[in-house]
Amino acid sequence: MKVLGNLSNLAGKYFALIVIVFSVLAFMVPSLFTSFGAYITILLGVVMFGMGLTLKASDFKLVFTNPIPVLIGLIAQFSIMPTIAFIIAYLLQLPPELAAGLVLLGSVPGGTSSNVMVFLAKGNVPLSITMTSVSTLMAPIMTPFLILIFAGQWLPVDPIAMFTSIIQVIIIPIILGLLVSKFLPTVTKKSESVLPLISIVAITIIVSAIVANNKENIATAGILVFVAVLLHNAFGLLLGYYAAKALKLSPQDQRAISIEVGMQNSGLGVALASAYFTPLAALPSAFASAWQVITGTFLASYWAKNEVPADTAAQSKSKQHRNALRDVKDSSK
């Protein structure tokens, strides 16, 4: 188990590189990965089950003790990202499938790897975890609703079927994870160090399968998709930060909200795009899986070298130190 734990830490450190390498391999030799396309939903369910294993009641504490930053972050999450996706798709005149896929990416909740980035950036880790957890639980309602509004002009959207799928793929696995954590705490504790590795393997297979099954589309539209995803991620990070800053939240809250808004649950985006749109529509989420980890890492490294003001840091230092190590170990993509 210790060896697996060390391997998990190593994989987490080089997650973006792993995804890029396997994506290139899938593009060069698609036959190695095409068959995994049928298991995308199951693999995402495994990732969400792992998230459920790591959730604690304390992850939702801020909703009641300090709701304003959480509320600001969630409003930014579900307003900035789909709106920016729609604008980019319109300005770049993306084909209908790619436009809908980009909007879908902007409509899913935050990804759990954002928690690690916020910790590295010396941001408000409890706020990051709360935002990820709450936005994920809101996904069955918010994601189909936003896709219907912003993407319905490009492709047919069935919000009821999408709602059902998100319940099956996201909520049920999370609930099962919570139940296992509650009734089998010893087993859960022993598996904590391996959970990030399982999630990384699952996400890597998902992205590789999408690339393998879209080789021709990537060859013709790859640059366009990359530019769209790059702009979407950059504006998400930037506008998330300045939204929190404009509302006079603390520097730590600004960092957390920026990263939470800019980093999406790309695995859910891939699964929903594959199920309800076309394989081509899954490309933005597949590209984002690697790109947002790269930008998140660079941004976290930059902020880590720039301490928040001493008075702000003192207010939350003890609280974060108590919880940050546990939260980061539990986080996974």
GROMACS .gro file of C-alpha atoms in nm:
model
  333
    1MET     CA    1   0.000   0.000   0.000
    2LYS     CA    2   0.289   0.235   0.072
    3VAL     CA    3   0.428   0.175  -0.277
    4LEU     CA    4   0.089   0.253  -0.429
    5GLY     CA    5   0.068   0.566  -0.215
    6ASN     CA    6   0.406   0.685  -0.344
    7LEU     CA    7   0.302   0.603  -0.699
    8SER     CA    8  -0.020   0.798  -0.643
    9ASN     CA    9   0.173   1.105  -0.527
   10LEU     CA   10   0.406   1.080  -0.827
   11ALA     CA   11   0.115   1.048  -1.068
   12GLY     CA   12  -0.056   1.346  -0.911
   13LYS     CA   13   0.258   1.555  -0.952
   14TYR     CA   14   0.285   1.476  -1.322
   15PHE     CA   15  -0.085   1.437  -1.400
   16ALA     CA   16  -0.091   1.688  -1.686
   17LEU     CA   17   0.215   1.530  -1.848
   18ILE     CA   18   0.061   1.183  -1.816
   19VAL     CA   19  -0.259   1.296  -1.988
   20ILE     CA   20  -0.063   1.465  -2.268
   21VAL     CA   21   0.161   1.161  -2.328
   22PHE     CA   22  -0.130   0.918  -2.344
   23SER     CA   23  -0.331   1.157  -2.560
   24VAL     CA   24  -0.047   1.168  -2.812
   25LEU     CA   25  -0.018   0.790  -2.797
   26ALA     CA   26  -0.393   0.756  -2.853
   27PHE     CA   27  -0.369   0.985  -3.154
   28MET     CA   28  -0.077   0.791  -3.301
   29VAL     CA   29  -0.212   0.442  -3.223
   30PRO     CA   30  -0.588   0.482  -3.173
   31SER     CA   31  -0.655   0.108  -3.182
   32LEU     CA   32  -0.507   0.078  -2.832
   33PHE     CA   33  -0.779   0.296  -2.680
   34THR     CA   34  -1.089   0.299  -2.900
   35SER     CA   35  -1.255   0.013  -2.711
   36PHE     CA   36  -1.246   0.212  -2.386
   37GLY     CA   37  -1.501   0.454  -2.528
   38ALA     CA   38  -1.780   0.224  -2.411
   39TYR     CA   39  -1.666   0.256  -2.049
   40ILE     CA   40  -1.645   0.635  -2.013
   41THR     CA   41  -1.956   0.660  -1.794
   42ILE     CA   42  -1.841   0.376  -1.569
   43LEU     CA   43  -1.496   0.529  -1.530
   44LEU     CA   44  -1.643   0.866  -1.434
   45GLY     CA   45  -1.864   0.689  -1.182
   46VAL     CA   46  -1.549   0.540  -1.027
   47VAL     CA   47  -1.399   0.889  -0.995
   48MET     CA   48  -1.715   1.021  -0.830
   49PHE     CA   49  -1.729   0.723  -0.594
   50GLY     CA   50  -1.377   0.815  -0.484
   51MET     CA   51  -1.493   1.171  -0.426
   52GLY     CA   52  -1.775   1.040  -0.209
   53LEU     CA   53  -1.528   0.840  -0.001
   54THR     CA   54  -1.334   1.157   0.079
   55LEU     CA   55  -1.625   1.391   0.156
   56LYS     CA   56  -1.682   1.491   0.517
   57ALA     CA   57  -1.956   1.688   0.687
   58SER     CA   58  -1.699   1.960   0.752
   59ASP     CA   59  -1.671   2.013   0.376
   60PHE     CA   60  -2.013   2.180   0.388
   61LYS     CA   61  -1.957   2.374   0.710
   62LEU     CA   62  -1.878   2.702   0.535
   63VAL     CA   63  -2.223   2.702   0.374
   64PHE     CA   64  -2.363   2.776   0.719
   65THR     CA   65  -2.076   2.952   0.898
   66ASN     CA   66  -1.956   3.185   0.619
   67PRO     CA   67  -2.195   3.156   0.322
   68ILE     CA   68  -2.112   3.481   0.137
   69PRO     CA   69  -1.783   3.368  -0.028
   70VAL     CA   70  -1.943   3.033  -0.113
   71LEU     CA   71  -2.245   3.202  -0.270
   72ILE     CA   72  -2.028   3.446  -0.466
   73GLY     CA   73  -1.811   3.159  -0.589
   74LEU     CA   74  -2.104   2.944  -0.699
   75ILE     CA   75  -2.274   3.233  -0.882
   76ALA     CA   76  -1.945   3.306  -1.059
   77GLN     CA   77  -1.901   2.936  -1.141
   78PHE     CA   78  -2.241   2.892  -1.304
   79SER     CA   79  -2.259   3.232  -1.475
   80ILE     CA   80  -1.910   3.317  -1.598
   81MET     CA   81  -1.813   2.984  -1.751
   82PRO     CA   82  -2.119   2.908  -1.968
   83THR     CA   83  -2.148   3.272  -2.076
   84ILE     CA   84  -1.782   3.291  -2.177
   85ALA     CA   85  -1.814   2.956  -2.358
   86PHE     CA   86  -2.110   3.089  -2.556
   87ILE     CA   87  -1.929   3.411  -2.650
   88ILE     CA   88  -1.612   3.227  -2.757
   89ALA     CA   89  -1.810   2.976  -2.963
   90TYR     CA   90  -1.993   3.261  -3.136
   91LEU     CA   91  -1.682   3.473  -3.203
   92LEU     CA   92  -1.476   3.179  -3.330
   93GLN     CA   93  -1.775   3.052  -3.530
   94LEU     CA   94  -1.725   2.700  -3.403
   95PRO     CA   95  -1.909   2.415  -3.574
   96PRO     CA   96  -2.232   2.322  -3.390
   97GLU     CA   97  -2.085   2.013  -3.221
   98LEU     CA   98  -1.779   2.198  -3.091
   99ALA     CA   99  -1.986   2.499  -2.984
  100ALA     CA  100  -2.223   2.279  -2.784
  101GLY     CA  101  -1.928   2.089  -2.638
  102LEU     CA  102  -1.759   2.409  -2.522
  103VAL     CA  103  -2.081   2.531  -2.359
  104LEU     CA  104  -2.118   2.192  -2.194
  105LEU     CA  105  -1.766   2.226  -2.053
  106GLY     CA  106  -1.863   2.566  -1.914
  107SER     CA  107  -2.181   2.428  -1.757
  108VAL     CA  108  -2.040   2.142  -1.551
  109PRO     CA  109  -1.933   2.187  -1.186
  110GLY     CA  110  -1.580   2.244  -1.061
  111GLY     CA  111  -1.322   1.966  -1.076
  112THR     CA  112  -1.175   1.822  -0.758
  113SER     CA  113  -0.815   1.876  -0.870
  114SER     CA  114  -0.883   2.244  -0.806
  115ASN     CA  115  -0.859   2.174  -0.433
  116VAL     CA  116  -0.496   2.072  -0.472
  117MET     CA  117  -0.421   2.382  -0.681
  118VAL     CA  118  -0.579   2.611  -0.422
  119PHE     CA  119  -0.368   2.451  -0.149
  120LEU     CA  120  -0.051   2.501  -0.354
  121ALA     CA  121  -0.156   2.861  -0.427
  122LYS     CA  122  -0.197   2.928  -0.052
  123GLY     CA  123  -0.562   3.008  -0.106
  124ASN     CA  124  -0.865   2.928   0.105
  125VAL     CA  125  -0.873   2.548   0.088
  126PRO     CA  126  -1.196   2.498   0.290
  127LEU     CA  127  -1.374   2.739   0.053
  128SER     CA  128  -1.241   2.549  -0.247
  129ILE     CA  129  -1.358   2.213  -0.114
  130THR     CA  130  -1.700   2.352  -0.022
  131MET     CA  131  -1.744   2.505  -0.369
  132THR     CA  132  -1.647   2.180  -0.542
  133SER     CA  133  -1.880   1.974  -0.326
  134VAL     CA  134  -2.180   2.205  -0.348
  135SER     CA  135  -2.143   2.275  -0.721
  136THR     CA  136  -2.125   1.899  -0.784
  137LEU     CA  137  -2.448   1.842  -0.590
  138MET     CA  138  -2.611   2.128  -0.785
  139ALA     CA  139  -2.504   1.980  -1.119
  140PRO     CA  140  -2.818   1.771  -1.189
  141ILE     CA  141  -3.021   2.094  -1.199
  142MET     CA  142  -2.776   2.359  -1.314
  143THR     CA  143  -2.591   2.173  -1.589
  144PRO     CA  144  -2.894   2.065  -1.799
  145PHE     CA  145  -3.054   2.408  -1.744
  146LEU     CA  146  -2.748   2.599  -1.862
  147ILE     CA  147  -2.691   2.370  -2.160
  148LEU     CA  148  -3.054   2.412  -2.266
  149ILE     CA  149  -3.021   2.792  -2.253
  150PHE     CA  150  -2.679   2.833  -2.413
  151ALA     CA  151  -2.641   2.531  -2.643
  152GLY     CA  152  -2.995   2.454  -2.755
  153GLN     CA  153  -2.951   2.663  -3.070
  154TRP     CA  154  -2.675   2.434  -3.196
  155LEU     CA  155  -2.787   2.083  -3.100
  156PRO     CA  156  -3.104   1.927  -2.952
  157VAL     CA  157  -3.091   1.915  -2.571
  158ASP     CA  158  -3.292   1.675  -2.353
  159PRO     CA  159  -3.260   1.827  -2.003
  160ILE     CA  160  -3.466   1.555  -1.832
  161ALA     CA  161  -3.252   1.274  -1.970
  162MET     CA  162  -2.937   1.470  -1.886
  163PHE     CA  163  -3.065   1.526  -1.531
  164THR     CA  164  -3.117   1.152  -1.493
  165SER     CA  165  -2.771   1.074  -1.627
  166ILE     CA  166  -2.600   1.315  -1.387
  167ILE     CA  167  -2.789   1.159  -1.097
  168GLN     CA  168  -2.672   0.815  -1.208
  169VAL     CA  169  -2.313   0.908  -1.291
  170ILE     CA  170  -2.243   1.169  -1.023
  171ILE     CA  171  -2.486   1.170  -0.732
  172ILE     CA  172  -2.541   0.796  -0.682
  173PRO     CA  173  -2.166   0.710  -0.683
  174ILE     CA  174  -2.101   0.998  -0.439
  175ILE     CA  175  -2.377   0.873  -0.207
  176LEU     CA  176  -2.237   0.519  -0.225
  177GLY     CA  177  -1.893   0.657  -0.141
  178LEU     CA  178  -2.036   0.844   0.158
  179LEU     CA  179  -2.208   0.528   0.283
  180VAL     CA  180  -1.892   0.319   0.250
  181SER     CA  181  -1.694   0.589   0.429
  182LYS     CA  182  -1.947   0.596   0.713
  183PHE     CA  183  -1.992   0.224   0.765
  184LEU     CA  184  -1.646   0.099   0.663
  185PRO     CA  185  -1.415   0.374   0.791
  186THR     CA  186  -1.116   0.143   0.833
  187VAL     CA  187  -1.129   0.030   0.471
  188THR     CA  188  -1.176   0.388   0.357
  189LYS     CA  189  -0.880   0.509   0.561
  190LYS     CA  190  -0.652   0.246   0.411
  191SER     CA  191  -0.757   0.334   0.056
  192GLU     CA  192  -0.717   0.713   0.087
  193SER     CA  193  -0.361   0.723  -0.043
  194VAL     CA  194  -0.455   0.523  -0.353
  195LEU     CA  195  -0.771   0.713  -0.451
  196PRO     CA  196  -0.590   0.990  -0.644
  197LEU     CA  197  -0.409   0.725  -0.851
  198ILE     CA  198  -0.737   0.553  -0.939
  199SER     CA  199  -0.891   0.883  -1.044
  200ILE     CA  200  -0.588   0.978  -1.253
  201VAL     CA  201  -0.593   0.642  -1.432
  202ALA     CA  202  -0.967   0.673  -1.498
  203ILE     CA  203  -0.944   1.030  -1.632
  204THR     CA  204  -0.642   0.940  -1.848
  205ILE     CA  205  -0.830   0.647  -2.003
  206ILE     CA  206  -1.136   0.866  -2.065
  207VAL     CA  207  -0.934   1.135  -2.244
  208SER     CA  208  -0.734   0.877  -2.441
  209ALA     CA  209  -1.053   0.706  -2.556
  210ILE     CA  210  -1.199   1.036  -2.678
  211VAL     CA  211  -0.879   1.123  -2.865
  212ALA     CA  212  -0.857   0.778  -3.021
  213ASN     CA  213  -1.216   0.790  -3.142
  214ASN     CA  214  -1.175   1.142  -3.282
  215LYS     CA  215  -0.841   1.120  -3.459
  216GLU     CA  216  -0.973   1.257  -3.787
  217ASN     CA  217  -1.165   1.538  -3.616
  218ILE     CA  218  -0.860   1.639  -3.415
  219ALA     CA  219  -0.648   1.647  -3.729
  220THR     CA  220  -0.886   1.897  -3.889
  221ALA     CA  221  -1.018   2.097  -3.591
  222GLY     CA  222  -0.760   2.038  -3.319
  223ILE     CA  223  -0.605   2.387  -3.328
  224LEU     CA  224  -0.945   2.554  -3.320
  225VAL     CA  225  -1.055   2.346  -3.021
  226PHE     CA  226  -0.731   2.417  -2.838
  227VAL     CA  227  -0.766   2.794  -2.888
  228ALA     CA  228  -1.127   2.783  -2.767
  229VAL     CA  229  -1.035   2.583  -2.455
  230LEU     CA  230  -0.733   2.806  -2.385
  231LEU     CA  231  -0.945   3.121  -2.400
  232HIS     CA  232  -1.225   2.967  -2.195
  233ASN     CA  233  -0.991   2.858  -1.918
  234ALA     CA  234  -0.798   3.186  -1.916
  235PHE     CA  235  -1.108   3.404  -1.892
  236GLY     CA  236  -1.252   3.175  -1.624
  237LEU     CA  237  -0.944   3.215  -1.404
  238LEU     CA  238  -0.924   3.589  -1.470
  239LEU     CA  239  -1.291   3.679  -1.427
  240GLY     CA  240  -1.329   3.451  -1.125
  241TYR     CA  241  -1.043   3.633  -0.957
  242TYR     CA  242  -1.167   3.982  -1.037
  243ALA     CA  243  -1.527   3.900  -0.943
  244ALA     CA  244  -1.407   3.801  -0.595
  245LYS     CA  245  -1.177   4.104  -0.581
  246ALA     CA  246  -1.452   4.346  -0.686
  247LEU     CA  247  -1.670   4.214  -0.405
  248LYS     CA  248  -1.384   4.275  -0.159
  249LEU     CA  249  -1.325   3.915  -0.055
  250SER     CA  250  -0.992   3.829   0.105
  251PRO     CA  251  -0.689   3.752  -0.117
  252GLN     CA  252  -0.711   3.387  -0.013
  253ASP     CA  253  -1.077   3.375  -0.117
  254GLN     CA  254  -0.989   3.545  -0.447
  255ARG     CA  255  -0.735   3.273  -0.526
  256ALA     CA  256  -0.975   2.994  -0.436
  257ILE     CA  257  -1.264   3.133  -0.641
  258SER     CA  258  -1.039   3.204  -0.940
  259ILE     CA  259  -0.915   2.845  -0.953
  260GLU     CA  260  -1.257   2.695  -0.877
  261VAL     CA  261  -1.422   2.894  -1.155
  262GLY     CA  262  -1.146   2.823  -1.407
  263MET     CA  263  -1.116   2.447  -1.352
  264GLN     CA  264  -1.412   2.235  -1.462
  265ASN     CA  265  -1.513   1.873  -1.412
  266SER     CA  266  -1.397   1.784  -1.762
  267GLY     CA  267  -1.465   1.414  -1.708
  268LEU     CA  268  -1.835   1.486  -1.666
  269GLY     CA  269  -1.819   1.705  -1.975
  270VAL     CA  270  -1.674   1.418  -2.179
  271ALA     CA  271  -1.934   1.170  -2.051
  272LEU     CA  272  -2.233   1.397  -2.119
  273ALA     CA  273  -2.106   1.507  -2.460
  274SER     CA  274  -2.050   1.145  -2.565
  275ALA     CA  275  -2.394   1.040  -2.444
  276TYR     CA  276  -2.611   1.329  -2.565
  277PHE     CA  277  -2.425   1.506  -2.844
  278THR     CA  278  -2.151   1.362  -3.065
  279PRO     CA  279  -1.795   1.237  -3.009
  280LEU     CA  280  -1.674   1.564  -3.163
  281ALA     CA  281  -1.857   1.758  -2.890
  282ALA     CA  282  -1.648   1.578  -2.628
  283LEU     CA  283  -1.322   1.727  -2.761
  284PRO     CA  284  -1.332   2.056  -2.564
  285SER     CA  285  -1.368   1.868  -2.235
  286ALA     CA  286  -1.099   1.618  -2.336
  287PHE     CA  287  -0.855   1.899  -2.420
  288ALA     CA  288  -0.944   2.081  -2.098
  289SER     CA  289  -0.854   1.776  -1.888
  290ALA     CA  290  -0.486   1.837  -1.954
  291TRP     CA  291  -0.479   2.211  -2.020
  292GLN     CA  292  -0.651   2.329  -1.704
  293VAL     CA  293  -0.414   2.124  -1.489
  294ILE     CA  294  -0.119   2.291  -1.663
  295THR     CA  295  -0.254   2.644  -1.615
  296GLY     CA  296  -0.367   2.565  -1.262
  297THR     CA  297  -0.020   2.443  -1.171
  298PHE     CA  298   0.151   2.752  -1.315
  299LEU     CA  299  -0.093   2.988  -1.146
  300ALA     CA  300  -0.060   2.807  -0.813
  301SER     CA  301   0.319   2.824  -0.837
  302TYR     CA  302   0.306   3.198  -0.908
  303TRP     CA  303   0.074   3.269  -0.618
  304ALA     CA  304   0.273   3.046  -0.385
  305LYS     CA  305   0.566   3.285  -0.429
  306ASN     CA  306   0.347   3.584  -0.345
  307GLU     CA  307   0.221   3.565   0.011
  308VAL     CA  308  -0.115   3.715   0.101
  309PRO     CA  309  -0.105   4.016   0.338
  310ALA     CA  310  -0.006   3.917   0.689
  311ASP     CA  311  -0.328   4.029   0.856
  312THR     CA  312  -0.540   3.825   0.615
  313ALA     CA  313  -0.321   3.520   0.650
  314ALA     CA  314  -0.340   3.536   1.028
  315GLN     CA  315  -0.719   3.523   1.025
  316SER     CA  316  -0.738   3.181   0.864
  317LYS     CA  317  -0.392   3.029   0.908
  318SER     CA  318  -0.477   2.800   1.196
  319LYS     CA  319  -0.797   2.679   1.036
  320GLN     CA  320  -0.634   2.594   0.706
  321HIS     CA  321  -0.341   2.419   0.863
  322ARG     CA  322  -0.573   2.188   1.054
  323ASN     CA  323  -0.760   2.079   0.743
  324ALA     CA  324  -0.541   2.138   0.439
  325LEU     CA  325  -0.325   1.827   0.450
  326ARG     CA  326  -0.625   1.597   0.490
  327ASP     CA  327  -0.819   1.776   0.218
  328VAL     CA  328  -0.536   1.767  -0.034
  329LYS     CA  329  -0.465   1.401   0.024
  330ASP     CA  330  -0.831   1.330  -0.031
  331SER     CA  331  -0.861   1.536  -0.348
  332SER     CA  332  -0.864   1.373  -0.688
  333LYS     CA  333  -0.950   1.463  -1.035
   0.00000   0.00000   0.00000
